[in-house]
Coordinates of C-alpha atoms in Angstrom, one line a residue:
Chain A
M1 CA -31.3 -24.0 31.1
Q2 CA -29.6 -22.2 28.3
A3 CA -31.3 -23.0 25.0
Y4 CA -28.8 -23.8 22.3
L5 CA -31.3 -24.4 19.5
K6 CA -34.7 -22.9 20.1
L7 CA -37.8 -23.4 17.9
D8 CA -40.0 -20.6 18.9
H9 CA -43.8 -20.7 18.2
I10 CA -43.4 -22.0 14.7
D11 CA -46.5 -22.2 12.5
K12 CA -46.4 -23.3 8.8
I13 CA -49.2 -22.7 6.4
F14 CA -48.9 -23.9 2.8
T15 CA -51.0 -21.8 0.4
R16 CA -51.9 -22.9 -3.1
G17 CA -54.2 -20.6 -4.8
N18 CA -57.1 -19.9 -2.4
A19 CA -56.7 -23.1 -0.5
S20 CA -54.3 -23.0 2.5
T21 CA -53.3 -25.9 4.7
E22 CA -51.9 -25.4 8.2
V23 CA -49.2 -28.0 8.5
L24 CA -47.5 -27.1 11.7
K25 CA -49.2 -25.3 14.7
D26 CA -47.3 -23.6 17.5
I27 CA -44.2 -25.7 17.7
N28 CA -42.0 -24.9 20.7
L29 CA -38.8 -26.8 21.4
T30 CA -35.5 -26.1 23.0
I31 CA -32.5 -28.3 22.5
E32 CA -29.3 -28.2 24.6
K33 CA -25.8 -28.4 23.3
G34 CA -24.8 -32.0 22.7
E35 CA -28.3 -33.3 23.0
Y36 CA -29.7 -35.9 20.6
V37 CA -33.3 -35.2 19.9
S38 CA -35.6 -37.2 17.6
I39 CA -38.9 -36.1 16.1
I40 CA -41.2 -39.0 15.5
G41 CA -44.7 -39.0 13.9
H42 CA -46.8 -40.6 11.2
S43 CA -46.0 -39.7 7.6
G44 CA -47.6 -36.5 6.5
C45 CA -47.5 -34.9 10.0
G46 CA -45.0 -32.3 8.9
K47 CA -41.9 -33.5 10.6
S48 CA -39.8 -33.1 7.5
T49 CA -41.2 -29.6 7.0
L50 CA -40.2 -28.8 10.5
L51 CA -36.6 -30.0 9.8
N52 CA -36.6 -28.0 6.6
I53 CA -37.6 -24.9 8.6
V54 CA -34.7 -25.5 11.0
A55 CA -32.4 -26.0 8.1
G56 CA -33.6 -22.8 6.5
L57 CA -34.7 -24.5 3.3
T58 CA -38.3 -23.6 4.0
G59 CA -39.5 -20.5 5.7
A60 CA -41.8 -20.6 8.8
T61 CA -45.1 -18.7 8.4
N62 CA -44.9 -17.5 12.0
G63 CA -42.3 -17.8 14.6
G64 CA -38.7 -18.7 14.0
V65 CA -35.6 -20.6 14.9
L66 CA -32.9 -19.3 17.2
L67 CA -29.4 -20.8 17.2
E68 CA -27.3 -19.6 20.1
N69 CA -29.8 -16.8 20.5
R70 CA -29.5 -15.6 16.9
E71 CA -32.3 -16.0 14.4
V72 CA -31.5 -18.2 11.5
N73 CA -33.8 -18.1 8.5
S74 CA -31.6 -19.1 5.5
P75 CA -29.7 -22.4 5.0
G76 CA -26.1 -22.6 6.0
P77 CA -23.4 -25.0 6.9
D78 CA -23.9 -24.4 10.7
R79 CA -27.0 -26.6 10.3
A80 CA -25.8 -29.2 8.0
V81 CA -28.4 -31.7 6.7
V82 CA -28.0 -35.4 6.1
F83 CA -30.7 -36.0 3.5
Q84 CA -32.9 -39.1 3.4
N85 CA -31.8 -40.1 -0.1
H86 CA -28.2 -39.2 0.6
S87 CA -28.2 -36.5 -2.2
L88 CA -24.7 -37.0 -3.2
L89 CA -23.8 -35.4 -6.5
P90 CA -23.4 -38.3 -8.9
W91 CA -20.8 -36.6 -11.1
L92 CA -18.4 -36.1 -8.2
T93 CA -16.3 -38.7 -6.4
V94 CA -16.9 -39.5 -2.7
Y95 CA -13.9 -37.3 -1.9
E96 CA -15.1 -34.4 -4.0
N97 CA -18.6 -34.6 -2.6
V98 CA -17.2 -34.0 0.9
K99 CA -14.7 -31.5 -0.3
L100 CA -17.5 -29.3 -1.9
G101 CA -18.7 -28.3 1.6
V102 CA -15.2 -28.2 3.2
D103 CA -13.9 -25.8 0.5
K104 CA -16.7 -23.4 1.1
V105 CA -16.7 -23.5 4.9
F106 CA -13.0 -23.4 5.5
A107 CA -12.0 -21.3 2.4
R108 CA -10.2 -18.8 4.6
T109 CA -9.4 -20.7 7.8
K110 CA -7.7 -23.7 6.4
S111 CA -4.9 -24.2 3.8
R112 CA -5.4 -26.5 0.8
A113 CA -3.4 -29.3 2.5
E114 CA -5.4 -28.9 5.8
R115 CA -8.7 -29.0 3.9
D116 CA -7.6 -32.2 2.2
A117 CA -6.6 -33.7 5.5
W118 CA -9.9 -32.7 7.0
V119 CA -11.9 -34.3 4.2
M120 CA -9.9 -37.5 4.7
H121 CA -10.3 -37.3 8.5
N122 CA -14.1 -37.1 8.1
L123 CA -14.2 -39.9 5.6
S124 CA -12.3 -42.1 8.0
L125 CA -14.7 -41.2 10.8
V126 CA -17.4 -43.0 8.8
Q127 CA -15.0 -45.7 7.6
M128 CA -15.2 -44.5 4.0
A129 CA -11.7 -43.4 3.4
H130 CA -11.0 -46.4 1.2
A131 CA -13.7 -45.4 -1.3
K132 CA -12.6 -41.8 -1.7
D133 CA -12.2 -42.1 -5.5
K134 CA -15.4 -44.0 -6.2
R135 CA -18.5 -42.3 -7.6
P136 CA -21.8 -42.6 -5.7
S137 CA -23.1 -45.0 -8.3
E138 CA -20.3 -47.4 -7.5
I139 CA -21.0 -47.8 -3.7
S140 CA -23.9 -49.3 -1.8
G141 CA -26.8 -47.4 -0.2
G142 CA -25.3 -47.6 3.3
M143 CA -22.0 -46.4 2.0
K144 CA -23.7 -43.4 0.3
Q145 CA -25.4 -42.5 3.5
R146 CA -22.0 -42.7 5.3
V147 CA -20.6 -40.3 2.9
G148 CA -23.6 -38.0 3.3
I149 CA -22.9 -38.0 7.1
A150 CA -19.2 -37.3 6.5
R151 CA -20.2 -34.4 4.2
A152 CA -22.4 -32.9 6.9
L153 CA -19.9 -33.6 9.7
A154 CA -17.0 -32.0 7.7
M155 CA -18.8 -28.7 7.7
E156 CA -18.5 -28.7 11.6
P157 CA -22.2 -27.8 12.0
K158 CA -23.5 -26.4 15.3
V159 CA -26.5 -28.6 14.8
L160 CA -26.5 -31.8 12.7
L161 CA -29.9 -32.3 11.1
L162 CA -30.8 -35.9 10.1
D163 CA -33.8 -36.3 7.8
E164 CA -34.8 -39.9 8.1
P165 CA -31.2 -40.8 7.5
F166 CA -31.7 -44.6 7.7
G167 CA -35.2 -44.7 6.0
A168 CA -34.0 -46.0 2.7
L169 CA -31.7 -48.7 4.0
D170 CA -32.2 -52.4 4.7
A171 CA -32.5 -53.4 8.4
L172 CA -29.0 -54.8 8.8
T173 CA -27.3 -51.8 7.2
R174 CA -29.5 -49.5 9.2
A175 CA -28.4 -51.1 12.4
H176 CA -24.7 -50.7 11.5
L177 CA -25.2 -47.1 10.6
Q178 CA -27.2 -46.4 13.7
D179 CA -24.3 -47.8 15.7
S180 CA -21.9 -45.6 13.8
V181 CA -23.9 -42.5 14.4
M182 CA -24.2 -43.3 18.0
A183 CA -20.4 -43.8 18.3
L184 CA -19.8 -40.5 16.4
H185 CA -22.2 -38.7 18.7
Q186 CA -20.4 -40.2 21.7
K187 CA -17.0 -39.1 20.3
L188 CA -17.8 -35.7 18.9
G189 CA -20.6 -34.6 21.1
N190 CA -22.6 -33.0 18.3
T191 CA -26.1 -31.5 18.8
I192 CA -28.3 -33.7 16.7
L193 CA -31.9 -33.3 15.6
M194 CA -33.2 -36.4 13.8
I195 CA -36.5 -37.1 12.0
T196 CA -37.6 -40.7 12.1
H197 CA -40.6 -42.9 11.9
D198 CA -38.9 -45.9 13.5
V199 CA -39.7 -46.3 17.3
D200 CA -36.7 -48.5 18.1
E201 CA -34.4 -46.1 16.3
A202 CA -35.7 -43.1 18.2
V203 CA -35.4 -44.8 21.6
L204 CA -32.0 -46.3 20.9
L205 CA -30.4 -43.1 19.7
S206 CA -32.1 -40.2 21.5
D207 CA -31.9 -38.3 24.7
R208 CA -35.4 -37.0 24.1
I209 CA -38.1 -38.0 21.7
V210 CA -40.5 -35.4 20.4
M211 CA -43.8 -37.0 19.4
M212 CA -46.0 -35.2 16.9
T213 CA -49.7 -35.4 16.5
N214 CA -51.2 -36.1 13.1
G215 CA -51.6 -33.2 10.6
P216 CA -53.1 -31.0 9.5
S217 CA -52.1 -28.5 12.2
A218 CA -49.7 -30.9 13.7
R219 CA -48.4 -30.1 17.2
I220 CA -45.9 -31.5 19.6
G221 CA -48.0 -34.1 21.5
E222 CA -45.6 -35.2 24.0
V223 CA -41.8 -35.1 24.8
L224 CA -40.3 -38.2 26.3
E225 CA -37.0 -38.2 28.1
V226 CA -35.0 -41.4 27.5
P227 CA -33.1 -42.1 30.7
L228 CA -30.8 -44.7 29.4
A229 CA -27.0 -44.4 30.1
R230 CA -24.6 -44.1 27.3
P231 CA -22.8 -45.8 25.6
R232 CA -25.9 -47.9 24.8
K233 CA -25.7 -51.4 23.4
R234 CA -28.4 -52.6 21.1
L235 CA -28.4 -56.2 22.4
E236 CA -28.4 -55.3 26.1
L237 CA -31.2 -52.8 25.6
A238 CA -33.5 -55.4 24.1
T239 CA -34.3 -56.7 27.5
N240 CA -33.7 -53.5 29.5
P241 CA -36.9 -52.5 31.3
G242 CA -36.2 -48.8 30.9
Y243 CA -35.8 -49.2 27.1
L244 CA -39.0 -51.3 26.9
K245 CA -40.9 -48.7 28.9
C246 CA -39.8 -45.9 26.6
R247 CA -40.7 -47.9 23.6
Q248 CA -44.1 -48.7 25.0
R249 CA -44.8 -45.0 25.6
V250 CA -43.9 -44.0 22.1
L251 CA -45.9 -46.9 20.6
E252 CA -48.9 -46.0 22.7
F253 CA -48.7 -42.4 21.6
L254 CA -48.4 -43.3 17.9
Y255 CA -50.9 -46.2 17.7
E256 CA -53.5 -45.5 20.4
R257 CA -53.8 -41.9 20.9
H258 CA -52.8 -40.6 17.5
S259 CA -53.2 -43.5 15.2
F260 CA -52.6 -42.8 11.5
V261 CA -55.7 -41.6 9.7
E262 CA -55.7 -43.1 6.2
A263 CA -57.7 -40.2 4.8
A264 CA -55.0 -37.7 5.9
Chain B
M1 CA -20.9 -51.0 19.7
S2 CA -19.1 -49.6 16.8
M3 CA -16.8 -52.6 16.5
P4 CA -19.2 -54.9 14.6
A5 CA -19.8 -52.0 12.1
M6 CA -16.0 -51.6 11.6
N7 CA -15.4 -55.3 11.2
T8 CA -17.9 -55.7 8.4
E9 CA -16.5 -52.6 6.7
V10 CA -13.1 -54.1 6.7
S11 CA -14.2 -57.4 5.3
A12 CA -16.3 -55.6 2.7
V13 CA -13.2 -53.8 1.6
V14 CA -11.1 -57.0 1.4
I15 CA -13.6 -58.9 -0.7
P16 CA -13.6 -56.9 -4.0
P17 CA -9.8 -57.1 -4.6
A18 CA -9.9 -60.8 -4.0
A19 CA -12.7 -61.2 -6.4
A20 CA -11.0 -59.1 -9.0
A21 CA -7.7 -61.0 -8.5
A22 CA -9.4 -64.4 -9.1
P23 CA -9.6 -64.3 -12.9
V24 CA -6.0 -62.9 -13.1
V25 CA -4.7 -66.0 -11.3
I26 CA -6.3 -68.3 -13.8
M27 CA -5.0 -66.2 -16.8
T28 CA -1.3 -66.2 -16.0
P29 CA -0.4 -69.9 -16.4
K30 CA -2.2 -70.4 -19.7
R31 CA -2.0 -68.2 -22.8
T32 CA -5.1 -69.7 -24.4
P33 CA -7.7 -67.3 -22.8
R34 CA -6.1 -64.4 -24.7
A35 CA -6.6 -66.1 -28.1
E36 CA -10.2 -66.9 -27.0
T37 CA -10.7 -63.3 -26.1
Y38 CA -9.6 -62.2 -29.6
A39 CA -11.8 -64.9 -31.2
R40 CA -14.8 -63.7 -29.2
M41 CA -14.1 -60.0 -30.1
A42 CA -13.9 -61.0 -33.7
K43 CA -17.1 -62.8 -33.5
E44 CA -18.9 -59.9 -31.8
T45 CA -17.5 -57.5 -34.4
A46 CA -18.6 -59.8 -37.2
A47 CA -22.1 -60.0 -35.7
R48 CA -22.3 -56.2 -36.0
V49 CA -20.7 -55.7 -39.3
V50 CA -21.8 -58.6 -41.4
P51 CA -25.7 -58.0 -41.4
P52 CA -25.5 -54.4 -42.7
L53 CA -22.9 -55.4 -45.3
I54 CA -25.3 -58.1 -46.6
V55 CA -28.1 -55.6 -46.7
I56 CA -26.0 -53.1 -48.6
A57 CA -24.8 -55.7 -51.0
L58 CA -28.4 -56.8 -51.7
L59 CA -29.6 -53.3 -52.2
L60 CA -26.7 -52.6 -54.6
V61 CA -27.7 -55.7 -56.6
V62 CA -31.3 -54.7 -56.7
W63 CA -30.4 -51.2 -57.7
E64 CA -28.1 -52.5 -60.4
L65 CA -30.8 -54.8 -61.8
I66 CA -33.4 -52.1 -61.9
C67 CA -31.3 -49.3 -63.4
R68 CA -29.1 -51.2 -65.9
R69 CA -31.9 -51.5 -68.5
A70 CA -31.5 -49.1 -71.3
G71 CA -33.5 -45.8 -71.0
S72 CA -33.4 -45.9 -67.2
S73 CA -33.6 -42.4 -65.8
L74 CA -31.1 -43.1 -62.9
P75 CA -27.6 -44.7 -63.3
P76 CA -26.8 -48.1 -61.8
P77 CA -24.1 -48.3 -59.1
S78 CA -21.5 -49.6 -61.6
K79 CA -22.0 -46.5 -63.8
V80 CA -22.0 -44.2 -60.8
F81 CA -18.6 -45.6 -59.9
T82 CA -17.1 -45.3 -63.4
D83 CA -18.5 -41.7 -63.8
T84 CA -17.3 -40.4 -60.5
R85 CA -14.0 -42.3 -60.4
E86 CA -12.1 -39.1 -60.8
L87 CA -13.9 -37.4 -58.0
I88 CA -13.5 -40.3 -55.6
L89 CA -9.8 -40.8 -56.3
N90 CA -8.8 -37.2 -56.3
P91 CA -10.9 -35.2 -53.8
F92 CA -8.2 -32.5 -53.3
F93 CA -7.9 -30.9 -56.8
D94 CA -8.6 -27.2 -57.1
H95 CA -9.0 -25.7 -60.5
G96 CA -10.2 -22.3 -59.1
G97 CA -13.7 -21.0 -58.7
I98 CA -16.1 -23.6 -57.7
D99 CA -14.3 -26.3 -59.7
K100 CA -12.8 -28.0 -56.7
G101 CA -12.5 -31.5 -55.3
L102 CA -15.2 -32.9 -53.0
F103 CA -12.9 -32.4 -50.0
W104 CA -13.0 -28.6 -50.5
H105 CA -16.8 -28.6 -50.9
L106 CA -17.3 -30.7 -47.8
S107 CA -14.9 -28.7 -45.7
A108 CA -16.5 -25.4 -46.8
S109 CA -19.9 -26.8 -45.7
L110 CA -18.5 -28.2 -42.4
Q111 CA -16.9 -24.8 -41.7
R112 CA -20.2 -23.0 -42.0
V113 CA -21.8 -25.7 -39.8
A114 CA -19.0 -25.3 -37.3
Y115 CA -19.5 -21.5 -37.0
G116 CA -23.3 -21.6 -36.9
Y117 CA -23.5 -24.6 -34.6
S118 CA -20.9 -23.2 -32.1
L119 CA -22.9 -20.0 -31.9
A120 CA -26.1 -21.9 -31.5
A121 CA -24.5 -24.1 -28.7
I122 CA -23.4 -21.1 -26.7
A123 CA -26.6 -19.0 -27.2
G124 CA -28.8 -22.1 -26.8
I125 CA -27.2 -23.2 -23.5
A126 CA -27.3 -19.6 -22.1
L127 CA -30.9 -19.0 -23.1
G128 CA -31.9 -22.5 -22.0
T129 CA -30.4 -21.9 -18.6
L130 CA -32.2 -18.6 -18.3
V131 CA -35.6 -20.1 -19.3
G132 CA -35.0 -23.1 -17.1
Q133 CA -34.0 -21.1 -14.1
S134 CA -36.4 -18.2 -14.2
V135 CA -40.1 -18.6 -14.2
W136 CA -40.6 -15.1 -15.6
A137 CA -38.1 -15.7 -18.4
M138 CA -39.9 -18.9 -19.3
R139 CA -43.3 -17.2 -19.3
G140 CA -42.0 -14.4 -21.5
L141 CA -39.8 -16.3 -23.9
D142 CA -41.2 -19.8 -24.2
P143 CA -44.3 -19.0 -26.4
L144 CA -42.0 -17.1 -28.7
F145 CA -39.6 -20.0 -28.9
Q146 CA -42.4 -22.4 -29.6
V147 CA -43.6 -20.4 -32.5
L148 CA -40.2 -19.5 -34.0
R149 CA -38.9 -23.1 -33.8
T150 CA -41.6 -24.3 -36.2
I151 CA -40.3 -22.0 -39.0
P152 CA -38.5 -24.1 -41.6
P153 CA -34.8 -23.3 -41.9
L154 CA -35.0 -22.2 -45.5
A155 CA -37.8 -19.7 -44.8
W156 CA -35.2 -17.7 -42.8
L157 CA -32.7 -17.5 -45.8
P158 CA -34.3 -14.7 -47.8
L159 CA -34.6 -12.6 -44.6
S160 CA -31.0 -13.2 -43.6
L161 CA -29.8 -12.5 -47.1
A162 CA -31.7 -9.2 -46.9
A163 CA -30.1 -8.4 -43.6
F164 CA -26.5 -9.6 -44.2
R165 CA -26.4 -8.9 -48.0
D166 CA -23.9 -11.8 -48.3
G167 CA -24.2 -15.6 -48.7
Q168 CA -21.6 -16.7 -46.1
P169 CA -23.1 -15.0 -43.0
S170 CA -26.6 -15.8 -44.2
A171 CA -25.8 -19.5 -44.4
I172 CA -24.2 -19.4 -40.9
F173 CA -27.3 -17.6 -39.6
V174 CA -29.6 -20.3 -41.1
I175 CA -27.5 -23.0 -39.4
F176 CA -27.7 -21.1 -36.1
I177 CA -31.4 -20.4 -36.2
T178 CA -32.1 -24.1 -37.1
S179 CA -30.1 -25.7 -34.5
V180 CA -30.6 -23.3 -31.6
W181 CA -34.2 -24.3 -30.7
P182 CA -33.6 -27.9 -29.6
I183 CA -30.6 -26.8 -27.6
I184 CA -32.6 -24.1 -25.8
I185 CA -35.6 -26.3 -25.1
N186 CA -33.6 -29.3 -23.9
T187 CA -31.3 -27.3 -21.8
A188 CA -34.3 -25.6 -20.2
V189 CA -35.9 -28.9 -19.5
G190 CA -32.6 -30.2 -18.0
I191 CA -32.3 -27.2 -15.7
R192 CA -35.9 -27.4 -14.6
N193 CA -35.4 -31.1 -13.8
I194 CA -32.5 -30.6 -11.5
P195 CA -33.6 -32.5 -8.4
Q196 CA -34.6 -30.3 -5.4
D197 CA -32.1 -32.4 -3.4
Y198 CA -29.1 -30.9 -5.4
R199 CA -30.5 -27.4 -4.9
N200 CA -30.8 -28.1 -1.2
V201 CA -27.2 -29.3 -1.0
A202 CA -26.1 -26.2 -2.8
A203 CA -28.1 -24.1 -0.3
V204 CA -26.7 -25.8 2.8
V205 CA -23.2 -25.5 1.5
Q206 CA -23.9 -21.9 0.4
L207 CA -22.6 -22.0 -3.1
N208 CA -22.8 -18.6 -4.8
P209 CA -24.7 -18.3 -8.1
L210 CA -21.6 -18.8 -10.3
E211 CA -20.5 -21.9 -8.3
F212 CA -24.0 -23.2 -8.5
F213 CA -24.0 -22.8 -12.3
T214 CA -20.7 -24.6 -12.8
K215 CA -20.8 -27.2 -10.1
I216 CA -24.5 -28.1 -10.0
M217 CA -26.4 -26.8 -13.0
I218 CA -24.1 -27.7 -15.9
P219 CA -23.3 -31.3 -14.7
A220 CA -26.9 -32.0 -13.7
A221 CA -28.4 -30.8 -16.9
A222 CA -25.6 -32.1 -19.2
P223 CA -27.5 -35.2 -20.4
Y224 CA -30.4 -33.0 -21.5
M225 CA -28.0 -30.5 -23.0
F226 CA -26.4 -33.2 -25.1
T227 CA -29.7 -34.5 -26.3
G228 CA -30.4 -31.0 -27.6
L229 CA -26.9 -30.6 -29.0
R230 CA -27.2 -33.9 -30.8
I231 CA -30.6 -33.0 -32.4
G232 CA -29.1 -29.6 -33.2
I233 CA -26.1 -31.0 -35.1
G234 CA -28.4 -33.2 -37.2
L235 CA -30.6 -30.3 -38.1
S236 CA -27.8 -28.0 -39.0
W237 CA -26.4 -30.5 -41.4
L238 CA -29.8 -30.9 -42.9
A239 CA -30.1 -27.1 -43.3
I240 CA -26.7 -26.4 -44.7
V241 CA -27.2 -28.5 -47.8
A242 CA -30.5 -26.8 -48.6
A243 CA -29.1 -23.4 -47.8
E244 CA -26.0 -23.8 -50.0
M245 CA -28.2 -24.9 -53.0
L246 CA -29.6 -21.4 -52.9
I247 CA -26.6 -19.2 -52.0
G248 CA -24.2 -20.9 -54.4
G249 CA -20.4 -20.8 -54.1
V250 CA -18.2 -23.6 -52.7
G251 CA -20.1 -26.2 -50.6
I252 CA -21.6 -29.6 -50.9
G253 CA -25.1 -28.2 -51.3
F254 CA -24.2 -26.2 -54.3
F255 CA -22.1 -29.0 -55.7
I256 CA -25.3 -31.1 -55.8
W257 CA -27.3 -28.4 -57.4
D258 CA -24.6 -27.7 -59.9
A259 CA -24.4 -31.4 -60.7
W260 CA -28.2 -31.5 -61.3
N261 CA -27.9 -28.5 -63.6
S262 CA -25.2 -30.2 -65.6
S263 CA -27.2 -33.5 -65.5
H264 CA -24.3 -35.3 -63.8
I265 CA -26.6 -37.7 -61.9
S266 CA -23.8 -39.9 -60.8
E267 CA -22.1 -37.0 -59.0
I268 CA -25.3 -36.2 -57.1
I269 CA -25.4 -39.8 -55.9
L270 CA -21.8 -39.7 -54.8
A271 CA -22.4 -36.4 -53.0
L272 CA -25.4 -37.8 -51.2
F273 CA -23.3 -40.7 -50.1
Y274 CA -20.8 -38.3 -48.5
V275 CA -23.5 -36.1 -47.0
G276 CA -25.0 -39.1 -45.3
I277 CA -21.6 -40.4 -44.0
I278 CA -20.6 -37.0 -42.6
G279 CA -24.0 -36.4 -41.0
F280 CA -23.6 -39.8 -39.3
V281 CA -20.1 -39.1 -38.1
L282 CA -21.2 -35.6 -36.8
D283 CA -24.0 -37.2 -34.8
R284 CA -21.7 -39.9 -33.4
L285 CA -19.1 -37.3 -32.5
I286 CA -21.5 -35.3 -30.4
A287 CA -22.9 -38.5 -28.9
A288 CA -19.4 -39.6 -27.9
L289 CA -18.6 -36.2 -26.5
G290 CA -21.8 -36.3 -24.5
K291 CA -21.0 -39.8 -23.2
I292 CA -17.6 -38.6 -21.9
V293 CA -18.9 -35.4 -20.4
T294 CA -22.0 -37.0 -18.7
R295 CA -20.1 -40.1 -17.5
G296 CA -20.9 -39.5 -13.9
T297 CA -24.5 -38.2 -14.3
A298 CA -25.6 -40.9 -16.6
A299 CA -24.3 -43.6 -14.4
N300 CA -26.8 -42.7 -11.7

C-alpha cells in the first residue's frame, strides 16, 4: 500500500515554563489517496492539535508528516484547512475570500479570467455562487461554512483538512452540509482528514475512523474500517446493520473503554 | 443525497427577493406612504434637534440673567453678540500681521494640526504595528511609551523650541507628540488582537509579509486604529490652542491670548465657541472616516 499522507511517530509536548504536558504520543497513521478518514475523540484529547500538525500550523515535537513521501512542516495550500468557525475575513466579500487563496496558488498558472472562472466554479460547487457579493456577516452560519469549504477546495489541496467543520451548526444545516461534503468527495475524489466528535457524522462520511484515547498522552486507540458502499444515503443507513454495527463500535470505544474524564 | 440540499438552497435564494419586493408592491399604487415617510423623518429629526435647542436657549437665558447686572465681570450673550458682530460677519478680513479675520486664525491652527496629526498617524500606525507584532519590540518600547505619553503636551514646547528655534515646527511637534501615543497604543492592541484564525488563514494561503500587512493586519486592526486616531485628533486640537498661546503669531490660540491681553472678553467667548465647534467637527470627521473604512470589520 502506497501511503499518500503519512503521520510518522508524532509526539507533541507543550511546554509552559517548567511544566510540560505530553498531548500526543506516538501517532502513526497512513492515508491513501482519495480516502476519507475521520479522527474522533473526546474534547481535549489533542485531535485538533493533530490536525494543526498536519496543516503545519503547529510543529510536532518528535516525528513528522509525509505527503507523497516528502516531509511537510509548514502550512501551505496543498493542505487546505476548513476551520471550525469558518474563519472568513469579514471585510472581504464571499468572492474575495475565495479569491484570496486562488490568486496566490494560481498566480503563475492561470490568467486573471481563468482565476475568476475558477472562483465561481468552486462557489457553485457548494451552491454559493448567488451570494458572491455578500459579506460573511450577511449570510448564515451554514453558508459561511460552505464558503469556507469552497475556499479550501479552490486551492486544489492534495489533502483537505476539516477541523470539526459542522460543529458550530444546527442539526438540520449540519445534515445538509454533510450531504454536500459527501457529494463533493464522490465527485472530486479528494483525500480528506476530518476531526469530529460526532459519532454519526464519522460513520456516515468516513472510509476509516481513527479513535483516540483521552489525553494527556493521547494515542490512537483503534482504527475502524467502515465497509459501507458509496454513495451513502442517510435515511437508508439508519436501519442498515453494517452502519449500526460501526456506530456501536465507536460508541463503545468512546463511552465504555475511554469515557470522558471530567478532571482532564 | 445532494438533491435535498440543493432544493433548500434554491428556495432559500428565492425567498429574499420576494420579501424585498413585497413593500414595493404596496408602495406603487398609493403615493401617501412617501409623505408619511417624510413626516416620520421630520419627526425623528425634530426629536434629535429640539431637546438640545431647548437646553441651549435655557442656558443663554440663565447666562443673560446672571451677567446683565451692572459690574458683572463677564459679558452677557447679547453683549457678546454686539461686541463681536464685526468678527462674526466678516471672518475673511486681513489687515496684515496678526490682525486678521477669524477664518485665517482657525485655518492657521487647522493647518498645524493637519501637519502634526498626519505625521502622528503615519508614525503611530507604523510603530503600533511594530509593537503589536513583535514581542521584543513591545518589551523594549512599551515601558518607554507608557512613561512618555503621560508628559503633558505643553511640557514638550520649551524643549521643541530649543531644538527647532522656531514657533511653527515647534507647534507641529507638540501636536505630533500629543496625538501619537493613543494611535500607537491602540494600533498595537488592534494588531495583538488579530484572531489566530486570520493568521492561520494567511499561513495556509501563504501570504507574504507585505500581503499579510495590507490584506489582514490593516483591515483587522482598523477599528482599533480609528479609536486611536479619534482620541488623537481630539488631543491635538486641545494641544494646539495651548501651544499657540505661547508661540504667538496667527492662530486661534494666540487670538484668544491676545483678546485676553486687550480685555476683549467677548472675543474670547466667540473664539471658544468656534474652537468647540471645530473640535466637534474634527472628531466626527474621523469617526465617519472610520465608519466607512471599517464597514466590513465592524459588521462582524
